[in-house]
Coordinates of C-alpha atoms in Angstrom, one line a residue:
M1 CA -9.7 10.5 -31.1
S2 CA -10.5 7.9 -28.5
A3 CA -11.5 4.3 -29.1
H4 CA -15.1 5.4 -28.7
G5 CA -14.9 7.6 -31.7
H6 CA -15.0 11.0 -30.0
S7 CA -12.3 13.7 -29.8
E8 CA -10.8 14.6 -26.4
S9 CA -9.2 17.7 -25.3
F10 CA -6.0 17.8 -23.2
I11 CA -8.1 18.5 -20.1
S12 CA -10.6 15.7 -20.7
K13 CA -7.8 13.2 -21.7
Y14 CA -5.2 13.9 -19.0
I15 CA -6.8 16.1 -16.2
F16 CA -10.4 15.2 -15.8
S17 CA -10.0 11.9 -17.5
Q18 CA -12.6 9.1 -17.2
D19 CA -10.2 6.5 -18.7
H20 CA -9.3 4.0 -15.9
K21 CA -5.7 3.8 -17.1
T22 CA -5.1 7.5 -17.0
I23 CA -6.7 7.6 -13.5
A24 CA -4.4 4.8 -12.4
K25 CA -1.4 7.0 -13.5
Q26 CA -2.9 10.0 -11.7
Y27 CA -3.2 7.9 -8.5
L28 CA 0.4 6.5 -9.0
I29 CA 2.0 9.9 -9.5
T30 CA 0.1 11.5 -6.6
G31 CA 1.0 8.5 -4.4
I32 CA 4.7 8.8 -5.3
F33 CA 4.7 12.5 -4.4
M34 CA 3.0 11.8 -1.1
G35 CA 5.4 9.0 -0.5
F36 CA 8.3 11.4 -0.8
V37 CA 6.7 13.8 1.5
G38 CA 6.1 11.1 4.1
G39 CA 9.6 9.8 3.7
F40 CA 11.1 13.2 4.1
L41 CA 9.2 13.8 7.3
S42 CA 10.5 10.5 8.8
T43 CA 14.1 11.4 7.7
F44 CA 13.5 14.8 9.3
F45 CA 12.7 13.3 12.8
R46 CA 15.2 10.4 12.4
L47 CA 17.9 13.2 12.4
Q48 CA 16.7 14.3 15.8
L49 CA 16.6 10.7 17.1
G50 CA 20.1 9.9 15.8
W51 CA 21.8 13.1 16.8
D52 CA 19.9 14.9 19.6
G53 CA 20.2 18.7 19.2
I54 CA 21.5 18.5 15.6
D55 CA 21.6 21.9 13.7
L56 CA 18.8 21.8 11.2
G57 CA 19.2 25.4 10.1
F58 CA 19.3 24.4 6.4
L59 CA 15.6 23.7 6.7
K60 CA 14.7 27.0 8.2
G61 CA 13.5 28.6 4.9
V62 CA 10.8 26.0 4.5
F63 CA 10.2 24.5 7.9
G64 CA 11.2 27.4 10.1
N65 CA 8.2 27.0 12.5
Y66 CA 9.3 23.4 13.3
L67 CA 12.7 24.6 14.6
T68 CA 13.7 26.4 17.8
D69 CA 16.7 28.7 18.1
T70 CA 19.0 27.5 21.0
G71 CA 21.5 30.2 20.3
D72 CA 24.1 27.8 18.8
A73 CA 21.8 26.0 16.4
Y74 CA 18.3 25.6 15.0
T75 CA 17.0 22.3 16.5
L76 CA 13.7 20.5 16.1
A77 CA 11.2 21.9 18.5
P78 CA 10.0 19.3 21.0
D79 CA 6.3 20.1 20.4
K80 CA 6.8 19.6 16.7
Y81 CA 8.3 16.2 16.9
L82 CA 4.9 14.5 17.5
A83 CA 3.5 16.5 14.6
L84 CA 6.1 15.0 12.3
V85 CA 5.4 11.5 13.6
T86 CA 1.6 12.1 13.1
M87 CA 1.8 13.4 9.6
H88 CA 4.3 10.7 8.5
G89 CA 2.0 8.0 9.7
T90 CA -1.1 9.5 8.2
I91 CA 0.4 10.2 4.9
I92 CA 2.1 6.8 4.4
V93 CA -0.8 4.6 5.7
F94 CA -3.7 6.4 4.0
F95 CA -2.4 8.5 1.1
V96 CA 0.4 6.2 -0.1
L97 CA -0.4 2.6 0.9
T98 CA -4.2 2.9 0.7
A99 CA -4.9 5.3 -2.2
G100 CA -1.5 5.1 -3.9
L101 CA -1.3 1.3 -4.0
S102 CA -4.9 0.2 -4.3
G103 CA -6.1 3.2 -6.4
T104 CA -3.3 2.7 -8.9
F105 CA -3.5 -1.0 -9.5
S106 CA -7.3 -1.5 -8.9
N107 CA -7.9 1.2 -11.6
L108 CA -5.3 -0.2 -14.0
L109 CA -5.9 -3.9 -13.8
I110 CA -9.5 -4.5 -12.9
P111 CA -11.0 -3.6 -16.4
L112 CA -8.0 -5.0 -18.3
Q113 CA -7.8 -8.3 -16.4
I114 CA -11.6 -9.0 -16.4
G115 CA -12.2 -7.9 -20.0
A116 CA -14.1 -4.7 -19.5
R117 CA -14.0 -1.5 -21.6
D118 CA -13.8 0.6 -18.4
M119 CA -15.1 0.9 -14.9
A120 CA -18.8 0.5 -14.2
S121 CA -19.0 4.3 -13.7
P122 CA -16.0 6.2 -15.3
F123 CA -17.4 9.5 -13.9
L124 CA -17.5 8.2 -10.4
N125 CA -14.0 6.9 -10.9
M126 CA -12.8 10.3 -12.0
L127 CA -14.6 11.9 -9.0
S128 CA -12.9 9.5 -6.6
Y129 CA -9.4 10.5 -7.8
W130 CA -10.2 14.3 -7.4
F131 CA -11.6 13.8 -3.9
F132 CA -8.3 12.1 -3.1
F133 CA -6.3 14.9 -4.8
V134 CA -8.1 17.6 -2.9
S135 CA -7.7 15.7 0.5
S136 CA -3.9 15.4 -0.3
V137 CA -3.7 19.1 -1.0
I138 CA -5.4 19.9 2.3
M139 CA -3.2 17.5 4.3
I140 CA 0.0 19.0 2.7
C141 CA -1.3 22.6 3.4
S142 CA -1.7 21.6 7.1
L143 CA 2.1 21.2 7.3
F144 CA 2.7 24.9 6.7
I145 CA 0.2 26.6 9.1
E146 CA 1.7 28.6 12.0
T147 CA 0.6 26.3 14.8
G148 CA 1.7 23.2 12.9
P149 CA -0.2 20.2 11.7
A150 CA -2.2 17.6 13.8
S151 CA -0.1 16.4 16.7
A152 CA -2.0 13.5 18.3
G153 CA -0.2 10.5 16.6
W154 CA -1.6 9.1 13.4
T155 CA -4.4 7.5 15.4
V156 CA -5.5 10.9 16.7
Y157 CA -6.6 9.7 20.1
P158 CA -8.6 12.1 22.3
P159 CA -8.3 14.2 24.3
L160 CA -5.4 15.8 22.4
S161 CA -7.5 15.5 19.2
A162 CA -10.8 16.6 20.9
L163 CA -9.6 19.7 22.8
P164 CA -8.6 22.5 20.3
K165 CA -6.5 24.2 22.9
A166 CA -4.8 21.2 24.4
I167 CA -1.6 21.8 22.4
P168 CA -0.7 23.9 19.3
G169 CA -1.2 20.8 17.1
S170 CA -4.7 20.4 18.5
G171 CA -6.0 23.5 16.8
L172 CA -6.3 24.3 13.1
G173 CA -4.0 21.5 12.1
M174 CA -6.3 18.9 13.6
T175 CA -9.3 20.5 11.9
L176 CA -7.6 20.3 8.5
W177 CA -6.6 16.7 9.3
L178 CA -10.3 15.8 9.9
V179 CA -11.5 17.6 6.8
A180 CA -8.8 15.9 4.6
M181 CA -9.7 12.5 6.1
A182 CA -13.4 13.0 5.4
L183 CA -12.7 13.7 1.8
F184 CA -10.3 10.8 1.6
I185 CA -12.9 8.4 3.0
A186 CA -15.5 9.7 0.5
S187 CA -12.8 9.0 -2.3
S188 CA -12.2 5.5 -1.0
L189 CA -15.9 4.7 -0.8
M190 CA -16.5 5.8 -4.4
G191 CA -13.6 3.9 -5.6
A192 CA -14.5 0.7 -3.7
L193 CA -18.1 0.7 -4.8
N194 CA -16.9 1.1 -8.4
Y195 CA -14.5 -1.8 -8.2
I196 CA -17.1 -4.1 -6.6
S197 CA -19.7 -3.2 -9.3
T198 CA -17.2 -3.6 -12.2
I199 CA -15.9 -7.0 -11.0
L200 CA -19.5 -8.4 -10.3
N201 CA -21.1 -7.2 -13.5
M202 CA -18.6 -6.7 -16.3
R203 CA -16.5 -9.8 -16.6
T204 CA -15.9 -11.0 -20.1
K205 CA -17.4 -14.3 -21.5
G206 CA -15.9 -17.3 -19.8
L207 CA -14.3 -15.5 -16.9
S208 CA -15.9 -17.2 -13.8
F209 CA -14.7 -16.4 -10.3
K210 CA -12.8 -19.7 -10.5
K211 CA -10.7 -18.2 -13.3
L212 CA -10.1 -14.7 -11.8
P213 CA -6.5 -13.7 -11.4
L214 CA -5.5 -13.5 -7.7
T215 CA -4.9 -9.8 -8.2
I216 CA -8.6 -9.3 -9.0
W217 CA -9.6 -11.4 -6.0
S218 CA -7.4 -9.2 -3.7
F219 CA -8.8 -5.9 -5.2
F220 CA -12.4 -7.2 -4.9
L221 CA -12.0 -8.3 -1.2
T222 CA -10.1 -5.1 -0.4
A223 CA -12.9 -3.0 -1.8
I224 CA -15.5 -4.9 0.3
L225 CA -13.3 -4.3 3.4
G226 CA -13.1 -0.6 2.7
T227 CA -16.9 -0.3 2.0
L228 CA -17.7 -1.9 5.3
S229 CA -15.0 -0.3 7.6
F230 CA -14.3 3.2 6.3
P231 CA -17.7 4.6 7.2
V232 CA -17.0 3.7 10.9
L233 CA -13.9 5.9 10.8
L234 CA -16.0 8.7 9.2
S235 CA -18.4 8.4 12.1
A236 CA -15.6 8.5 14.6
A237 CA -14.3 11.7 12.9
L238 CA -17.7 13.3 12.8
L239 CA -18.2 12.7 16.6
L240 CA -14.7 14.2 17.1
I241 CA -15.7 17.3 15.2
F242 CA -18.8 17.5 17.4
D243 CA -16.7 17.4 20.5
R244 CA -14.3 19.9 19.2
S245 CA -16.8 22.5 17.9
F246 CA -20.3 21.9 19.3
G247 CA -19.7 21.1 23.0
T248 CA -20.6 17.5 23.0
S249 CA -18.7 14.9 25.1
F250 CA -18.6 11.6 23.2
Y251 CA -15.0 11.2 24.0
L252 CA -14.4 13.6 26.9
S253 CA -14.7 13.0 30.6
D254 CA -12.9 14.2 33.7
I255 CA -10.7 16.6 31.8
Y256 CA -8.7 19.3 33.7
I257 CA -7.3 22.4 32.0
D258 CA -4.9 24.6 34.1
G259 CA -6.1 22.8 37.2
A260 CA -9.8 23.5 36.5
A261 CA -12.2 20.7 35.7
L262 CA -13.9 20.9 32.3
T263 CA -17.5 20.6 33.6
A264 CA -19.3 21.4 30.4
Q265 CA -18.1 18.3 28.6
T266 CA -18.2 15.1 30.8
G267 CA -19.7 11.6 30.6
G268 CA -17.9 10.5 27.4
S269 CA -15.1 8.0 27.0
P270 CA -11.9 8.2 24.9
I271 CA -12.1 4.4 24.7
L272 CA -15.1 4.7 22.5
F273 CA -12.9 6.5 19.9
Q274 CA -10.4 3.7 20.1
H275 CA -13.1 1.1 19.4
L276 CA -14.4 3.1 16.3
F277 CA -10.9 3.8 15.1
W278 CA -9.5 0.3 15.3
F279 CA -12.7 -1.2 13.9
L280 CA -11.4 0.4 10.7
G281 CA -7.7 0.3 11.8
H282 CA -7.3 -3.5 11.6
P283 CA -9.2 -4.1 8.4
E284 CA -7.0 -1.2 7.2
V285 CA -4.0 -3.3 7.6
Y286 CA -5.4 -5.8 5.0
I287 CA -6.8 -3.0 2.9
I288 CA -3.1 -2.1 2.5
L289 CA -1.7 -5.6 2.4
M290 CA -4.1 -7.6 0.2
P291 CA -3.5 -5.6 -3.0
A292 CA 0.2 -6.0 -2.4
L293 CA -0.2 -9.8 -1.8
G294 CA -2.3 -10.1 -5.0
I295 CA 0.3 -8.3 -7.0
T296 CA 3.0 -10.5 -5.5
S297 CA 1.0 -13.7 -6.5
E298 CA 0.9 -12.6 -10.1
V299 CA 4.5 -11.4 -10.3
I300 CA 5.9 -14.6 -8.6
A301 CA 3.9 -17.0 -10.8
T302 CA 4.9 -15.1 -14.0
N303 CA 8.5 -14.9 -13.2
A304 CA 8.9 -18.4 -11.6
R305 CA 7.2 -19.8 -14.8
K306 CA 5.1 -22.0 -12.6
P307 CA 1.4 -22.1 -11.7
I308 CA 0.7 -20.4 -8.4
F309 CA 0.8 -23.2 -5.8
G310 CA -2.6 -23.9 -4.4
Y311 CA -4.7 -21.3 -6.3
H312 CA -7.9 -22.3 -4.4
A313 CA -6.1 -22.2 -1.1
M314 CA -4.8 -18.8 -1.8
V315 CA -8.4 -17.6 -2.5
I316 CA -9.7 -19.2 0.6
S317 CA -7.0 -17.7 2.7
L318 CA -7.9 -14.2 1.3
L319 CA -11.5 -14.9 2.2
G320 CA -10.5 -16.0 5.7
I321 CA -8.3 -12.9 6.3
S322 CA -11.2 -10.7 5.1
V323 CA -13.7 -12.2 7.6
L324 CA -11.3 -12.4 10.5
S325 CA -9.9 -8.9 10.0
F326 CA -13.2 -7.5 11.4
I327 CA -13.1 -9.3 14.7
V328 CA -9.5 -8.8 15.9
W329 CA -9.4 -5.0 16.4
G330 CA -9.4 -5.4 20.2
H331 CA -5.8 -6.6 20.2
H332 CA -4.8 -2.9 19.8
M333 CA -6.6 -2.2 23.1
F334 CA -5.3 -4.8 25.6
V335 CA -4.0 -2.0 27.9
T336 CA -7.3 -0.1 28.0
G337 CA -8.7 -2.1 30.9
M338 CA -10.5 -4.5 28.7
N339 CA -12.3 -7.4 30.4
P340 CA -9.8 -10.3 30.5
F341 CA -12.4 -12.7 29.0
L342 CA -13.0 -10.4 26.1
G343 CA -9.2 -9.9 25.7
G344 CA -8.9 -13.7 25.5
V345 CA -11.4 -13.8 22.7
F346 CA -9.5 -11.2 20.8
M347 CA -6.2 -13.0 21.4
I348 CA -7.5 -16.3 20.1
V349 CA -8.9 -14.8 16.9
T350 CA -5.8 -12.8 16.4
L351 CA -3.7 -15.9 16.5
I352 CA -6.1 -17.7 14.2
I353 CA -5.7 -15.0 11.6
A354 CA -2.1 -16.1 11.3
I355 CA -3.2 -19.3 9.7
P356 CA -4.4 -17.9 6.4
S357 CA -1.4 -15.6 6.3
A358 CA 0.9 -18.6 6.8
V359 CA -1.0 -20.4 4.0
K360 CA -0.1 -17.6 1.6
T361 CA 3.5 -17.6 2.7
F362 CA 3.9 -21.3 2.3
N363 CA 2.3 -21.1 -1.2
Y364 CA 4.6 -18.3 -2.3
L365 CA 7.6 -20.4 -1.2
A366 CA 6.2 -23.5 -2.9
T367 CA 5.7 -21.6 -6.1
L368 CA 9.3 -20.4 -6.0
W369 CA 10.6 -23.9 -5.2
R370 CA 12.4 -25.3 -8.3
G371 CA 10.9 -22.6 -10.5
N372 CA 12.7 -21.3 -13.6
I373 CA 13.0 -17.9 -11.9
H374 CA 13.6 -14.7 -13.8
F375 CA 15.0 -12.1 -11.5
T376 CA 13.3 -9.1 -13.0
N377 CA 13.1 -5.9 -10.9
G378 CA 9.4 -6.7 -10.1
M379 CA 10.3 -10.3 -9.0
L380 CA 13.0 -9.0 -6.6
F381 CA 10.5 -6.8 -4.9
A382 CA 7.9 -9.6 -4.8
I383 CA 10.5 -11.9 -3.1
G384 CA 11.4 -9.0 -0.8
L385 CA 7.8 -8.8 0.2
V386 CA 7.7 -12.5 1.1
S387 CA 10.8 -12.0 3.3
L388 CA 9.4 -9.0 5.1
F389 CA 5.9 -10.6 5.5
I390 CA 7.5 -13.6 7.2
S391 CA 9.9 -11.7 9.5
G392 CA 7.3 -9.1 10.4
G393 CA 4.4 -11.6 10.7
L394 CA 6.3 -13.7 13.3
T395 CA 6.5 -10.8 15.7
G396 CA 2.8 -10.3 15.3
I397 CA 2.4 -13.6 17.2
F398 CA 4.1 -12.0 20.2
L399 CA 1.9 -8.9 20.1
G400 CA -1.3 -11.0 19.6
N401 CA -0.7 -12.5 23.0
A402 CA -2.2 -10.2 25.6
A403 CA 0.3 -11.2 28.4
I404 CA 3.3 -10.3 26.1
D405 CA 1.6 -7.3 24.4
I406 CA 0.9 -5.5 27.6
P407 CA 4.6 -4.8 28.5
L408 CA 5.5 -4.3 24.8
H409 CA 2.6 -2.0 24.0
N410 CA 3.7 1.5 22.8
T411 CA 7.4 0.4 22.7
Y412 CA 9.6 0.3 19.6
F413 CA 8.7 -3.5 19.3
V414 CA 5.3 -2.4 17.9
V415 CA 7.0 0.1 15.6
A416 CA 9.3 -2.5 14.2
H417 CA 6.4 -5.0 13.8
F418 CA 4.0 -2.9 11.8
H419 CA 6.7 -1.1 9.8
I420 CA 8.0 -4.5 8.5
V421 CA 4.8 -6.5 8.1
M422 CA 2.6 -3.7 6.8
G423 CA 4.5 -0.6 5.8
A424 CA 7.6 -2.1 4.1
S425 CA 5.8 -5.2 2.8
A426 CA 3.1 -3.2 1.1
I427 CA 5.6 -0.7 -0.4
F428 CA 7.6 -3.7 -1.8
G429 CA 4.4 -4.9 -3.3
M430 CA 3.7 -1.5 -4.8
F431 CA 7.2 -1.4 -6.3
A432 CA 6.8 -4.9 -7.7
G433 CA 3.6 -3.8 -9.4
V434 CA 5.1 -0.6 -10.8
Y435 CA 8.1 -2.4 -12.3
H436 CA 5.9 -5.3 -13.6
W437 CA 3.1 -3.3 -15.1
Y438 CA 5.2 -0.2 -16.2
P439 CA 5.2 -1.5 -19.8
K440 CA 1.4 -1.6 -19.8
M441 CA 1.2 1.9 -18.4
F442 CA 3.9 3.6 -20.5
G443 CA 4.8 1.1 -23.2
R444 CA 8.4 0.9 -22.0
I445 CA 10.5 -1.2 -19.5
M446 CA 12.3 0.5 -16.6
N447 CA 16.1 0.3 -16.5
K448 CA 17.0 -3.1 -15.0
K449 CA 20.4 -2.1 -13.4
L450 CA 18.9 1.0 -11.7
G451 CA 16.1 -1.3 -10.5
Y452 CA 18.6 -3.6 -8.9
I453 CA 20.4 -0.7 -7.1
H454 CA 16.9 0.6 -5.9
F455 CA 15.9 -2.9 -4.6
W456 CA 19.2 -3.8 -2.7
L457 CA 19.6 -0.3 -1.1
T458 CA 15.9 -0.3 -0.1
F459 CA 15.8 -4.0 1.2
I460 CA 19.0 -3.7 3.3
S461 CA 18.1 -0.2 4.7
V462 CA 14.6 -1.5 5.8
Y463 CA 16.1 -4.3 7.8
C464 CA 18.8 -2.1 9.2
V465 CA 16.2 0.5 10.4
F466 CA 13.5 -1.7 11.8
F467 CA 15.0 -5.0 12.9
P468 CA 17.0 -3.4 15.7
Q469 CA 13.9 -1.7 17.0
H470 CA 12.7 -5.1 18.3
F471 CA 15.5 -5.1 20.9
Q472 CA 14.8 -1.5 21.8
G473 CA 11.2 -2.5 22.5
L474 CA 12.2 -5.5 24.5
A475 CA 14.3 -3.2 26.6
G476 CA 11.2 -1.0 27.2
V477 CA 12.0 2.0 25.1
P478 CA 8.8 3.9 24.4
R479 CA 7.8 5.0 20.9
R480 CA 7.3 8.7 20.0
Y481 CA 9.9 10.0 22.5
Y482 CA 11.8 13.1 21.4
A483 CA 15.2 12.2 22.6
F484 CA 16.9 9.1 24.0
T485 CA 19.4 11.2 26.0
E486 CA 16.7 12.1 28.6
F487 CA 16.5 8.6 30.1
E488 CA 19.5 6.7 31.5
F489 CA 18.1 3.2 30.6
A490 CA 17.8 4.3 26.9
E491 CA 21.3 5.8 26.5
V492 CA 22.7 2.4 25.6
F493 CA 20.8 2.8 22.3
I494 CA 22.2 6.1 21.3
D495 CA 24.8 4.7 18.9
L496 CA 22.3 2.2 17.5
N497 CA 20.0 5.1 16.9
K498 CA 22.7 6.8 14.8
F499 CA 23.1 3.6 12.8
M500 CA 19.4 3.3 12.2
S501 CA 19.2 7.0 11.2
I502 CA 22.0 6.6 8.7
A503 CA 20.2 3.6 7.2
A504 CA 17.0 5.6 7.0
I505 CA 18.8 8.4 5.1
I506 CA 20.3 5.8 2.7
G507 CA 16.9 4.1 2.2
F508 CA 15.2 7.5 1.5
G509 CA 18.0 8.4 -0.9
A510 CA 17.4 5.1 -2.8
Q511 CA 14.0 6.2 -3.7
F512 CA 15.5 9.0 -5.8
V513 CA 17.1 6.2 -7.9
F514 CA 13.6 4.9 -8.4
L515 CA 12.2 8.4 -9.2
Y516 CA 14.9 9.0 -11.8
N517 CA 14.3 5.5 -13.4
F518 CA 10.6 6.0 -13.3
V519 CA 10.7 9.4 -15.1
T520 CA 13.5 8.8 -17.6
S521 CA 12.2 5.3 -18.7
M522 CA 9.0 7.0 -20.0
F523 CA 11.2 8.5 -22.8
N524 CA 14.4 6.4 -22.9
G525 CA 13.3 3.0 -21.7
K526 CA 13.4 -0.1 -23.9
K527 CA 10.1 -0.4 -25.8
A528 CA 8.1 -3.2 -24.3
G529 CA 6.0 -4.8 -27.0
R530 CA 2.7 -6.4 -26.3
N531 CA 3.7 -9.1 -23.7
P532 CA 7.3 -8.5 -22.5
W533 CA 7.0 -10.9 -19.5
K534 CA 5.2 -13.7 -21.4
A535 CA 2.3 -13.5 -19.0
N536 CA -1.2 -15.1 -19.2
T537 CA -3.7 -12.5 -18.1
L538 CA -5.9 -10.4 -20.4
E539 CA -4.1 -7.1 -20.1
W540 CA -1.3 -8.5 -22.1
S541 CA -3.6 -9.4 -25.0
V542 CA -3.5 -5.9 -26.4
E543 CA -0.6 -3.5 -27.0
N544 CA -0.9 0.1 -25.9
P545 CA -4.6 0.0 -25.0
G546 CA -6.6 3.1 -25.8
H547 CA -9.8 4.4 -24.2
G548 CA -11.9 1.3 -24.5
N549 CA -8.9 -1.1 -24.1
W550 CA -9.6 -3.4 -27.1
P551 CA -9.9 -1.9 -30.5
A552 CA -12.0 -4.9 -31.7
A553 CA -13.9 -7.6 -29.8
I554 CA -13.2 -8.2 -26.2
P555 CA -11.3 -11.5 -25.9
E556 CA -13.0 -14.5 -24.3
V557 CA -11.4 -16.4 -21.4
F558 CA -10.8 -20.2 -21.7
R559 CA -8.7 -21.1 -18.7
G560 CA -7.2 -20.0 -15.4
P561 CA -4.7 -17.2 -15.1
H562 CA -1.6 -19.0 -13.9
E563 CA -1.0 -21.9 -16.4
Y564 CA 2.7 -21.9 -17.0
S565 CA 5.1 -24.7 -18.1
K566 CA 2.3 -27.0 -19.0
P567 CA 3.5 -30.3 -20.5
G568 CA 2.9 -30.6 -24.3
V569 CA 2.6 -26.8 -24.9
A570 CA 5.0 -25.2 -27.2
L571 CA 5.9 -22.3 -25.0
D572 CA 6.1 -22.1 -21.2
Y573 CA 3.0 -20.0 -20.8
L574 CA -0.7 -20.4 -21.9
P575 CA -2.7 -17.1 -22.2
Q576 CA -6.3 -17.0 -21.0
W577 CA -7.5 -15.7 -24.3
I578 CA -6.2 -18.7 -26.5
S579 CA -8.8 -21.4 -27.0
D580 CA -8.0 -25.1 -26.9
E581 CA -8.9 -25.3 -30.6
D582 CA -6.4 -22.7 -31.5
L583 CA -3.9 -24.3 -29.2
E584 CA -4.4 -27.6 -31.0
R585 CA -3.9 -25.8 -34.4
G586 CA -0.6 -24.3 -33.2
V587 CA -1.6 -20.6 -33.2
D588 CA 1.4 -18.3 -32.7
Y589 CA 0.1 -16.7 -29.5
D590 CA 3.5 -15.5 -28.8
N591 CA 3.4 -12.8 -31.5
E592 CA -0.2 -11.9 -32.2
A593 CA -2.9 -10.0 -30.3
H594 CA -6.5 -11.0 -30.1
D595 CA -7.1 -11.0 -33.9
P596 CA -9.3 -13.1 -36.2
V597 CA -6.3 -13.7 -38.5
K598 CA -4.5 -16.7 -37.1
K599 CA -0.9 -17.6 -38.0
E600 CA 0.2 -21.2 -38.0
I601 CA 3.5 -22.3 -36.4
T602 CA 5.4 -25.4 -35.9
V603 CA 5.3 -26.5 -32.3
K604 CA 8.7 -26.4 -30.8
P605 CA 10.2 -27.2 -27.4
T606 CA 9.7 -24.8 -24.4
E607 CA 12.1 -21.9 -24.6
T608 CA 13.5 -19.7 -21.9
I609 CA 12.1 -16.3 -22.2
K610 CA 14.5 -13.4 -21.4
E611 CA 13.3 -10.1 -19.8
G612 CA 11.8 -7.8 -22.4
E613 CA 12.0 -10.3 -25.2

């Protein structure tokens, strides 16, 4: 029986569920699976980069069409290398860091942290997941077709993406890519509209915008970004389908095939596609990053046992990032022949967007400063995000300057920058959220020692893989090249490539430690209790919430979300659902849920709370 009083079958409870918490788990498990697929693809092509011509015959049974028989070995086919890069980027950016991260934690936390029974439209919520699932299946299926998946880079620039016969990866694989992305965008829009409606209309009594947790602020603004920018990508994809299938020329002009001009399709411009793609592409950076930053704010405040430094400044910086992210897309296009004046405008606003990002970084460091830090697994990954956000963000200042970006464009410097500041940072935020809210999802705590192993192997390998790529980029080594042995100037990096490939293999292997910990902790992990981290937000007011979240009345909110170590308070945290009157009476909020029966206690000095206590 559900909390609403009606019975549910296995299918309605676990498959086509309309409970936001189950949907969050579905997003998480699907995102983890897609993450392993994307990670495997990157490890696959890193083998080629590290050891040119390496025998990959052990993969022949599954990925035989990606290999070519040289007589002595089965090596990665040169025309399939770009396909692997394309699919790795697409899967990680969209299916892991967009849907896996935002879909999981927006679904899990929005109703619980704002005091709602469920999403505004549970049915639409269920539909959004299944659109995402179907798009994931189509994208995975494209890996196994005879001609290979899409091969135009994850940005799928025309003309490779617009001419079905350009290369093998321009055919059916590209068509499946476009179909999968159309379904993915529909899923994202359904989810985003649901998140916005829920936050605007379903907050519990007393929960004003000034008392919202920073997680909810980040999910709310992320949903707005997605609602405004994803339709532009959909329009770009639809025009691309028209060029591919109906003889239009939105993106095609002066194309020659086998020496003959393509006269039927002229007058278009591939630059139009870049404008449409990057109008989504740069907000997409923050659609990925902002949920991770919101999660980090909550995890750091909880485990530093301090109020988040500058709550209002953090909110304003999120708002500033959201607005500015729509007017900086041109910095991806400095080499397209852009008018220098327009390039200067894009350069200025790109450098300005560094200010709110720096505010967030400063506030994280100020919150950590002299805090009573509990090094939980979630806290380690949150601190790791701050480190990556700083080191990756500093290189963004170089690339935001047009004069520097032009020689560095499409080199490994760009790869290093966005993998550190966006990819790795967001993944660390996702891991921080999984470790921190695992007790709320599964009622248990993940193994702490395995979490430490996972963190250190991942953290070290990320820096070992991507930090050296800055030097490759400064030397002019282009990205997406099949082999370094083909160019004399790049041969100096052959040994470094081997080092980076070994680090990548170790980093990918570390994720199996996480997977083992994730699965086994569901059955063998330490039972969590209601509020294992001694946190303040509403999701910790109820133990093992069912469908409907609170079995009785929804709790009222009396204060902000980050009031820790307040002078004169018995314990070092002050939950949002405890009133000032109950606080004066000495209610034992450490041990009871939202319950009309109050238990008196003797006020005692602040105690140190151990993990899982």
